[in-house]
Amino acid sequence: MDKFRIGIIGTGYVGLVTGACLSDMGHTVYCMDIDEKVIKDLKSGQLPIYEPGLAELVAQGKERGNLFFTTYIEEVTDNCEIIYLAVGTPQSLDGGADLSQIYEAARSIRDSARRHTIVVTKSTVPVGTGGGLQHLLAEREDNEVSFSYVANPEFLREGSAIKDFLEPDRIIIGSSDEESLDKMESIYRPLGVPMVRTDVKSAEMIKYASNAFLATKISFINEIANVCEEVGADIDVVVQGMGMDKRIGTSFLKAGIGYGGSCFPKDVQALKQLAGNTGYVFQLLNSVIEVNNLQKSRMLVKIKKKLGGLYGATIGLWGLSFKPNTDDIREASSLVLIKLLLNEGVKVKVYDPVAMEKCRLLHKGVHYCQDPYQVAEGCDALILVTEWDCFLDLDYTRILKSMNRPYIFDGRNALEHLKLRALGFEYEGVGRK
Ligand code: UGA
């Protein structure tokens, strides 16, 4: 197997996981970030993010001597023949993707490169970005330095990122340069998974279309769940029955209070924007976004109805991160609910096993508790916002006794509702009978 010297620009979820995994696969990896504190911490073994298994993988790479961290782009360009771009592409004010970090990173590679370099984009970028980056890189080309460009979107999920990177369903590599595609294939061949070789634009579109489709599945099933509530059907059985049709399957059909995170909300919006810029109105995505937003206020209406009003009530939230096994609270449903509840004059208590610190920076007027039991004390209602394992097997009798009123709202359909009802809880899920 060919071993390469690989640079990674950006040490967020995608960059750090990619760097750690590629070093695990035997390549020599230089991870670069402009944030001096992040690099200093990484050098001393402290990670800027929580991702199961990542700290261990990083430590192993450093011990093996094939994983390095730096703030200097020259250290990357001097040493590496392949450089991945894994910087953030957050939502910009107009709903599209803010590409300033990706262009800045590409510019720094262009200006400091000393040899032929393959620039690989892992970040999610709108279709057409690869073309722009190729133009930017071509501005430098001379006798010693030249660039080729590969779009290689990443499909890993936070919380299971390492497994997703090492055991993906497929790998997408897009380029007009066959030699670069061969090299990329040789990097990923040991994973033994199918690869799609294509052009840059199609590779970019595969990423957006995949995320938008998954978000569409979630909004679709949330609407079905809402109708189930109205007509007295049960979403769990409905999904089971639908999923037995091989064309449908059951994955990504878990109803709840909507999707969040740093990807789906921004990517769906960006794809809508991208289509809009060409004059095409992507109607379906308007609804996907609207349904997702409404799903949280629908939960609030349910609680209001059950409690007979919200003002002066005490409500506890179990979970803050946008999904389990991550400390990421970007676009998390918890943040929307906290805001809505505070606006209604509710005393809000919260607990999350890892995301409390990040939330504390945003919300001061919330009571941060030490564990799920402390959250429940004196509460009129509890809401399960994130289905962390630590909420799924508790002493619910103790919890019920400590509450003011017995209401529990399961925003993820993750609790054993029959058991809770038998104990005396007033349980409400999403579309559950
Ligand atoms: C998502 C994609 O799943 C990854 O393939 C992709 O690489 C990543 O975005 C990205 O673009 O970087 P991620 O945002 O980490 O990954 O998390 P998911 O597991 O996809 O969950 C996203 C949201 O959807 C969460 O809030 C989750 O609670 C929600 N969800 C997921 C549901 O409400 N129902 C489901 O059935 C599945």
Coordinates of C-alpha atoms and ligand atoms in Angstrom, one line a residue:
M1 CA 0.0 0.0 0.0
D2 CA 1.3 3.5 -0.9
K3 CA 2.0 5.7 2.1
F4 CA 1.7 9.4 1.7
R5 CA 2.6 12.5 3.6
I6 CA -0.8 14.2 4.1
G7 CA -1.7 17.6 5.4
I8 CA -5.1 18.5 6.9
I9 CA -6.2 22.1 7.3
G10 CA -8.7 22.5 10.0
T11 CA -8.9 20.4 13.2
G12 CA -12.7 20.3 13.8
Y13 CA -14.8 17.2 13.8
V14 CA -14.0 16.3 10.1
G15 CA -10.4 17.4 10.1
L16 CA -9.3 15.8 13.3
V17 CA -11.0 12.5 12.6
T18 CA -9.6 12.4 9.1
G19 CA -6.1 13.2 10.3
A20 CA -6.2 10.6 13.2
C21 CA -7.7 7.9 11.0
L22 CA -5.2 8.5 8.1
S23 CA -2.3 8.3 10.5
D24 CA -3.9 5.1 11.9
M25 CA -3.8 3.8 8.3
G26 CA -0.1 4.4 8.2
H27 CA 0.2 7.7 6.5
T28 CA 2.2 10.6 7.9
V29 CA -0.2 13.4 8.8
Y30 CA 0.3 17.0 9.6
C31 CA -2.8 18.7 11.1
M32 CA -2.8 22.4 10.9
D33 CA -5.1 25.0 12.4
I34 CA -4.8 28.8 12.8
D35 CA -6.1 28.6 16.4
E36 CA -3.0 28.5 18.5
K37 CA -4.8 27.4 21.6
V38 CA -6.3 24.4 19.8
I39 CA -3.0 23.3 18.5
K40 CA -1.2 23.8 21.8
D41 CA -4.0 21.7 23.5
L42 CA -3.7 19.0 20.9
K43 CA 0.0 18.8 21.3
S44 CA -0.5 18.3 25.1
G45 CA -3.2 15.7 24.4
Q46 CA -6.3 17.8 25.0
L47 CA -9.0 17.7 22.3
P48 CA -11.1 20.7 21.2
I49 CA -14.1 18.4 20.7
Y50 CA -15.8 15.4 22.3
E51 CA -15.9 12.4 20.0
P52 CA -15.8 8.8 21.3
G53 CA -12.4 7.1 20.7
L54 CA -10.8 10.1 19.1
A55 CA -8.5 11.1 22.0
E56 CA -7.1 7.5 22.1
L57 CA -6.5 7.5 18.3
V58 CA -4.7 10.9 18.4
A59 CA -2.5 9.7 21.3
Q60 CA -1.6 6.6 19.4
G61 CA -0.7 8.6 16.3
K62 CA 1.6 10.9 18.3
E63 CA 3.2 8.0 20.0
R64 CA 3.8 6.2 16.7
G65 CA 5.4 9.5 15.4
N66 CA 3.2 9.9 12.3
L67 CA 0.7 12.5 13.5
F68 CA 1.8 16.1 14.0
F69 CA 0.1 19.4 14.9
T70 CA 1.1 22.8 13.8
T71 CA -0.1 26.4 13.2
Y72 CA 2.4 26.9 10.4
I73 CA 1.1 26.3 6.8
E74 CA 4.7 26.0 5.7
E75 CA 5.2 22.9 7.8
V76 CA 2.3 21.3 5.9
T77 CA 3.3 22.5 2.4
D78 CA 7.0 21.7 2.9
N79 CA 6.2 18.1 4.0
C80 CA 3.0 17.1 2.2
E81 CA 2.1 16.1 -1.3
I82 CA -1.6 15.8 -0.6
I83 CA -3.4 18.5 1.5
Y84 CA -7.0 18.1 2.7
L85 CA -9.2 21.2 3.3
A86 CA -11.4 20.5 6.3
V87 CA -12.3 23.9 7.5
G88 CA -15.8 25.1 8.4
T89 CA -18.3 26.3 5.8
P90 CA -20.9 27.8 8.1
Q91 CA -24.2 29.4 7.0
S92 CA -23.7 32.9 5.7
L93 CA -26.3 35.8 6.2
D94 CA -28.0 35.0 2.9
G95 CA -28.5 31.3 3.8
G96 CA -25.8 30.1 1.5
A97 CA -22.4 28.7 2.6
D98 CA -19.8 31.1 4.0
L99 CA -16.7 30.0 2.0
S100 CA -14.2 32.5 3.4
Q101 CA -12.3 29.9 5.5
I102 CA -12.0 27.5 2.6
Y103 CA -10.7 30.2 0.2
E104 CA -8.3 31.5 2.9
A105 CA -6.9 28.0 3.4
A106 CA -6.5 27.4 -0.3
R107 CA -4.8 30.8 -0.7
S108 CA -2.3 29.9 2.0
I109 CA -1.5 26.6 0.3
R110 CA -1.1 28.3 -3.0
D111 CA 1.3 30.9 -1.6
S112 CA 3.5 28.5 0.3
A113 CA 3.6 25.4 -1.8
R114 CA 6.9 24.2 -3.1
R115 CA 6.0 21.2 -5.3
H116 CA 3.1 19.6 -7.1
T117 CA 0.3 19.3 -4.6
I118 CA -3.0 17.6 -4.7
V119 CA -5.6 19.7 -2.9
V120 CA -8.5 17.7 -1.6
T121 CA -11.7 19.3 -0.3
K122 CA -13.4 17.3 2.5
S123 CA -15.5 20.3 3.8
T124 CA -19.1 20.5 2.4
V125 CA -19.0 23.1 -0.3
P126 CA -21.7 24.2 -2.8
V127 CA -21.5 22.9 -6.3
G128 CA -19.1 25.1 -8.3
T129 CA -16.8 25.8 -5.4
G130 CA -14.2 23.3 -6.7
G131 CA -14.1 25.3 -9.9
G132 CA -13.4 28.5 -8.0
L133 CA -10.7 26.9 -5.9
Q134 CA -9.0 25.5 -9.0
H135 CA -8.8 29.0 -10.5
L136 CA -7.4 30.3 -7.3
L137 CA -4.7 27.6 -7.2
A138 CA -3.9 28.0 -10.9
E139 CA -2.9 31.7 -10.3
R140 CA 0.4 30.4 -8.8
E141 CA 1.5 27.6 -11.1
D142 CA 5.1 27.8 -12.3
N143 CA 7.9 25.4 -13.1
E144 CA 8.2 24.0 -9.6
V145 CA 4.7 24.3 -8.3
S146 CA 1.5 23.0 -9.7
F147 CA -1.8 21.8 -8.3
S148 CA -4.5 19.3 -9.0
Y149 CA -7.8 19.3 -7.3
V150 CA -10.1 16.6 -5.9
A151 CA -13.5 16.8 -4.3
N152 CA -13.8 14.2 -1.6
P153 CA -16.9 14.9 0.5
E154 CA -17.1 13.3 3.9
F155 CA -20.1 11.4 5.2
L156 CA -19.1 10.8 8.8
R157 CA -21.6 11.5 11.6
E158 CA -20.6 13.1 14.9
G159 CA -20.8 10.6 17.7
S160 CA -19.8 7.7 15.5
A161 CA -17.2 9.6 13.4
I162 CA -14.3 7.1 13.6
K163 CA -16.3 4.1 12.6
D164 CA -18.0 6.1 9.9
F165 CA -14.7 7.2 8.5
L166 CA -13.1 3.7 8.5
E167 CA -16.2 1.8 7.5
P168 CA -18.1 4.2 5.1
D169 CA -20.9 3.0 2.8
R170 CA -19.0 4.6 -0.1
I171 CA -16.2 7.0 -1.0
I172 CA -16.7 9.7 -3.5
I173 CA -13.8 11.2 -5.3
G174 CA -14.2 13.8 -8.1
S175 CA -11.5 15.3 -10.2
S176 CA -10.5 15.9 -13.8
D177 CA -7.1 14.6 -13.1
E178 CA -6.9 10.8 -13.4
E179 CA -3.5 10.5 -11.7
S180 CA -4.8 12.3 -8.6
L181 CA -7.9 10.0 -8.6
D182 CA -5.6 7.0 -8.7
K183 CA -3.7 8.3 -5.7
M184 CA -6.9 9.0 -3.7
E185 CA -8.1 5.5 -4.6
S186 CA -4.9 4.0 -3.3
I187 CA -5.3 5.9 0.0
Y188 CA -8.8 4.5 0.6
R189 CA -8.4 1.0 -1.0
P190 CA -7.4 -0.7 2.3
L191 CA -10.9 0.2 3.6
G192 CA -12.4 -2.2 1.1
V193 CA -15.5 -0.1 0.3
P194 CA -17.0 0.9 -3.0
M195 CA -15.6 4.1 -4.6
V196 CA -17.3 6.4 -7.1
R197 CA -14.9 8.2 -9.4
T198 CA -16.6 11.2 -10.9
D199 CA -16.2 14.9 -11.8
V200 CA -15.8 17.6 -9.2
K201 CA -19.3 19.1 -9.6
S202 CA -21.1 15.7 -9.3
A203 CA -19.0 14.8 -6.2
E204 CA -20.0 18.1 -4.6
M205 CA -23.7 17.5 -5.5
I206 CA -23.7 14.0 -4.0
K207 CA -22.9 15.4 -0.6
Y208 CA -25.6 18.1 -0.6
A209 CA -28.2 15.7 -2.1
S210 CA -27.4 13.1 0.5
N211 CA -27.8 15.4 3.4
A212 CA -30.9 17.0 2.0
F213 CA -32.5 13.6 1.3
L214 CA -31.8 12.4 4.9
A215 CA -33.2 15.7 6.3
T216 CA -36.3 15.2 4.0
K217 CA -36.8 11.7 5.5
I218 CA -36.8 13.1 9.0
S219 CA -39.2 15.9 8.2
F220 CA -41.4 13.4 6.3
I221 CA -41.6 11.0 9.2
N222 CA -42.2 13.8 11.7
E223 CA -45.2 14.9 9.6
I224 CA -46.5 11.3 9.5
A225 CA -46.0 11.1 13.3
N226 CA -48.0 14.4 13.7
V227 CA -50.9 12.9 11.7
C228 CA -50.6 9.6 13.7
E229 CA -51.3 11.7 16.8
E230 CA -54.4 13.2 15.3
V231 CA -55.8 10.0 13.9
G232 CA -54.8 7.6 16.8
A233 CA -52.2 5.6 14.9
D234 CA -48.8 4.6 16.3
I235 CA -45.6 5.8 14.6
D236 CA -43.4 3.0 15.9
V237 CA -45.6 0.4 14.2
V238 CA -46.1 2.5 11.1
V239 CA -42.3 2.8 10.6
Q240 CA -41.8 -0.9 11.3
G241 CA -44.4 -1.7 8.7
M242 CA -43.1 0.8 6.1
G243 CA -39.6 -0.4 6.6
M244 CA -40.4 -3.9 5.7
D245 CA -40.6 -2.7 2.2
K246 CA -37.0 -3.1 1.0
R247 CA -37.4 0.1 -1.1
I248 CA -38.1 2.1 2.0
G249 CA -36.2 0.6 5.0
T250 CA -36.3 2.0 8.5
S251 CA -33.1 4.1 8.8
F252 CA -33.4 7.8 9.4
L253 CA -37.1 7.4 10.1
K254 CA -37.0 8.2 13.8
A255 CA -39.7 10.8 14.6
G256 CA -38.9 13.4 17.2
I257 CA -38.5 17.1 17.7
G258 CA -36.5 17.7 14.5
Y259 CA -33.0 17.5 13.2
G260 CA -30.2 19.8 14.4
G261 CA -26.4 20.0 14.2
S262 CA -23.9 21.7 12.1
C263 CA -24.8 20.0 8.9
F264 CA -28.4 19.3 8.0
P265 CA -29.8 22.8 8.8
K266 CA -27.1 24.6 7.0
D267 CA -26.7 22.2 4.1
V268 CA -30.5 22.0 3.3
Q269 CA -30.6 25.8 3.4
A270 CA -27.5 26.1 1.2
L271 CA -28.9 23.6 -1.4
K272 CA -32.1 25.6 -1.5
Q273 CA -30.0 28.8 -2.0
L274 CA -27.8 27.2 -4.6
A275 CA -30.9 26.1 -6.6
G276 CA -32.4 29.6 -6.1
N277 CA -29.3 31.2 -7.5
T278 CA -29.8 29.4 -10.7
G279 CA -33.5 30.5 -10.8
Y280 CA -34.8 27.1 -9.7
V281 CA -37.2 27.1 -6.8
F282 CA -36.6 23.9 -4.7
Q283 CA -40.1 23.7 -3.3
L284 CA -39.6 20.5 -1.3
L285 CA -36.8 21.9 0.7
N286 CA -38.9 24.9 1.8
S287 CA -41.2 22.4 3.5
V288 CA -38.4 20.3 4.9
I289 CA -37.1 23.4 6.7
E290 CA -40.5 24.6 7.8
V291 CA -41.6 21.2 9.2
N292 CA -38.3 21.0 11.1
N293 CA -38.8 24.4 12.7
L294 CA -42.5 23.8 13.6
Q295 CA -41.7 20.5 15.2
K296 CA -40.2 22.2 18.3
S297 CA -43.1 24.7 18.7
R298 CA -45.5 21.8 18.4
M299 CA -43.8 20.2 21.4
L300 CA -44.2 23.4 23.3
V301 CA -47.9 23.6 22.4
K302 CA -48.4 20.0 23.7
I303 CA -46.7 20.8 27.0
K304 CA -48.8 24.0 27.4
K305 CA -52.0 22.1 26.8
K306 CA -51.2 19.4 29.3
L307 CA -49.9 21.7 32.0
G308 CA -52.8 24.2 31.4
G309 CA -50.3 27.0 30.9
L310 CA -46.6 27.5 31.2
Y311 CA -46.0 30.7 33.2
G312 CA -44.4 29.9 36.6
A313 CA -43.9 26.2 35.8
T314 CA -40.6 24.4 36.3
I315 CA -39.5 22.3 33.3
G316 CA -36.5 20.0 33.1
L317 CA -34.6 19.2 29.9
W318 CA -32.6 16.0 29.6
G319 CA -30.0 16.5 27.0
L320 CA -28.5 19.6 25.3
S321 CA -26.3 18.3 22.5
F322 CA -28.0 18.0 19.0
K323 CA -27.7 14.2 19.3
P324 CA -26.0 11.8 21.7
N325 CA -22.3 11.2 21.9
T326 CA -21.2 14.7 21.0
D327 CA -20.8 17.9 22.8
D328 CA -22.0 19.9 19.7
I329 CA -24.9 22.1 20.4
R330 CA -25.0 23.9 17.1
E331 CA -28.7 24.2 15.9
A332 CA -29.7 21.9 18.8
S333 CA -33.4 21.5 19.5
S334 CA -32.5 22.2 23.2
L335 CA -31.5 25.8 22.4
V336 CA -34.8 26.5 20.7
L337 CA -36.8 24.9 23.5
I338 CA -34.8 26.8 26.2
K339 CA -35.5 30.1 24.5
L340 CA -39.2 29.4 24.0
L341 CA -39.6 28.2 27.6
L342 CA -37.8 31.2 29.1
N343 CA -39.9 33.5 27.0
E344 CA -43.0 31.9 28.5
G345 CA -41.8 32.6 32.1
V346 CA -40.7 29.0 32.8
K347 CA -38.0 28.0 35.2
V348 CA -35.7 25.8 33.1
K349 CA -33.4 23.1 34.6
V350 CA -31.0 21.2 32.4
Y351 CA -28.5 18.3 32.4
D352 CA -26.3 16.9 29.7
P353 CA -23.3 14.5 30.2
V354 CA -20.9 16.5 28.1
A355 CA -22.5 19.6 26.5
M356 CA -23.1 21.7 29.7
E357 CA -20.1 23.9 29.3
K358 CA -20.9 24.9 25.7
C359 CA -24.5 25.7 26.7
R360 CA -23.4 27.7 29.8
L361 CA -21.7 30.2 27.4
L362 CA -25.0 30.9 25.6
H363 CA -27.6 30.7 28.4
K364 CA -27.1 32.2 31.8
G365 CA -30.7 32.1 33.0
V366 CA -30.9 28.3 33.1
H367 CA -30.3 26.0 36.2
Y368 CA -27.5 23.6 35.4
C369 CA -27.9 20.4 37.4
Q370 CA -25.5 17.6 38.4
D371 CA -27.4 14.7 37.1
P372 CA -30.8 13.7 35.6
Y373 CA -32.3 13.2 39.1
Q374 CA -31.5 16.7 40.2
V375 CA -33.2 18.0 37.0
A376 CA -36.4 16.2 37.9
E377 CA -36.7 17.6 41.5
G378 CA -39.7 19.9 41.8
C379 CA -40.4 19.8 38.0
D380 CA -43.9 20.1 36.5
A381 CA -42.6 18.4 33.4
L382 CA -39.5 16.7 31.9
I383 CA -38.5 16.8 28.3
L384 CA -36.2 14.2 26.8
V385 CA -34.4 16.3 24.2
T386 CA -31.3 14.1 23.5
E387 CA -31.5 10.4 23.8
W388 CA -28.2 9.9 25.7
D389 CA -27.9 6.4 27.2
C390 CA -27.7 7.9 30.7
F391 CA -31.4 8.9 30.4
L392 CA -32.7 5.6 29.2
D393 CA -32.2 3.5 32.3
L394 CA -32.9 5.5 35.4
D395 CA -34.7 4.9 38.7
Y396 CA -37.9 6.4 37.3
T397 CA -39.9 5.7 40.5
R398 CA -37.5 8.0 42.4
I399 CA -37.8 10.6 39.6
L400 CA -41.6 10.5 39.7
K401 CA -41.6 11.0 43.5
S402 CA -39.3 14.0 43.3
M403 CA -41.5 15.8 40.7
N404 CA -44.2 18.3 41.3
R405 CA -46.4 16.9 38.5
P406 CA -45.9 13.6 36.6
Y407 CA -45.5 14.8 33.0
I408 CA -42.8 13.5 30.8
F409 CA -42.4 14.5 27.1
D410 CA -40.2 12.2 25.0
G411 CA -38.8 14.3 22.2
R412 CA -36.9 11.3 20.7
N413 CA -39.4 8.4 21.3
A414 CA -36.6 6.8 23.2
L415 CA -38.1 6.0 26.6
E416 CA -40.0 2.9 27.4
H417 CA -43.5 4.5 27.4
L418 CA -45.5 1.5 28.6
K419 CA -43.2 1.1 31.6
L420 CA -43.4 4.8 32.4
R421 CA -47.1 4.9 32.1
A422 CA -47.4 1.9 34.4
L423 CA -45.3 3.7 37.0
G424 CA -47.8 6.6 36.9
F425 CA -46.2 9.1 34.5
E426 CA -48.2 11.1 32.1
Y427 CA -46.1 10.2 29.0
E428 CA -46.3 11.9 25.6
G429 CA -44.0 11.0 22.7
V430 CA -44.1 12.1 19.1
G431 CA -46.8 10.1 17.2
R432 CA -46.7 7.4 19.8
K433 CA -50.0 5.9 20.9
Ligands
UGA1 C1 -25.0 14.3 9.1 C2 -25.0 13.1 8.2 O1 -25.7 12.0 8.7 C3 -23.6 12.7 7.8 O2 -23.6 11.6 6.8 C4 -22.8 13.9 7.3 O3 -21.4 13.5 7.0 C5 -22.8 15.0 8.3 O4 -24.2 15.3 8.6 C6 -22.1 16.2 7.7 O5 -22.6 16.7 6.7 O6 -21.0 16.5 8.2 P1 -24.6 14.5 11.8 O7 -25.1 15.9 11.6 O8 -23.3 14.3 12.5 O9 -24.4 13.8 10.4 O10 -25.7 13.7 12.6 P2 -26.9 12.7 12.2 O11 -26.7 11.4 12.9 O12 -27.1 12.6 10.7 O13 -28.1 13.5 12.9 C7 -28.6 14.8 12.5 C8 -29.8 15.2 13.2 O14 -31.0 14.4 12.7 C9 -29.8 15.0 14.7 O15 -30.4 16.1 15.3 C10 -30.6 13.7 14.9 O16 -31.2 13.7 16.2 C11 -31.7 13.9 13.8 N1 -32.3 12.6 13.4 C12 -31.5 11.6 12.8 C13 -33.7 12.4 13.6 O17 -34.4 13.3 14.1 N2 -34.2 11.2 13.1 C14 -33.5 10.2 12.6 O18 -34.1 9.2 12.2 C15 -32.1 10.4 12.4

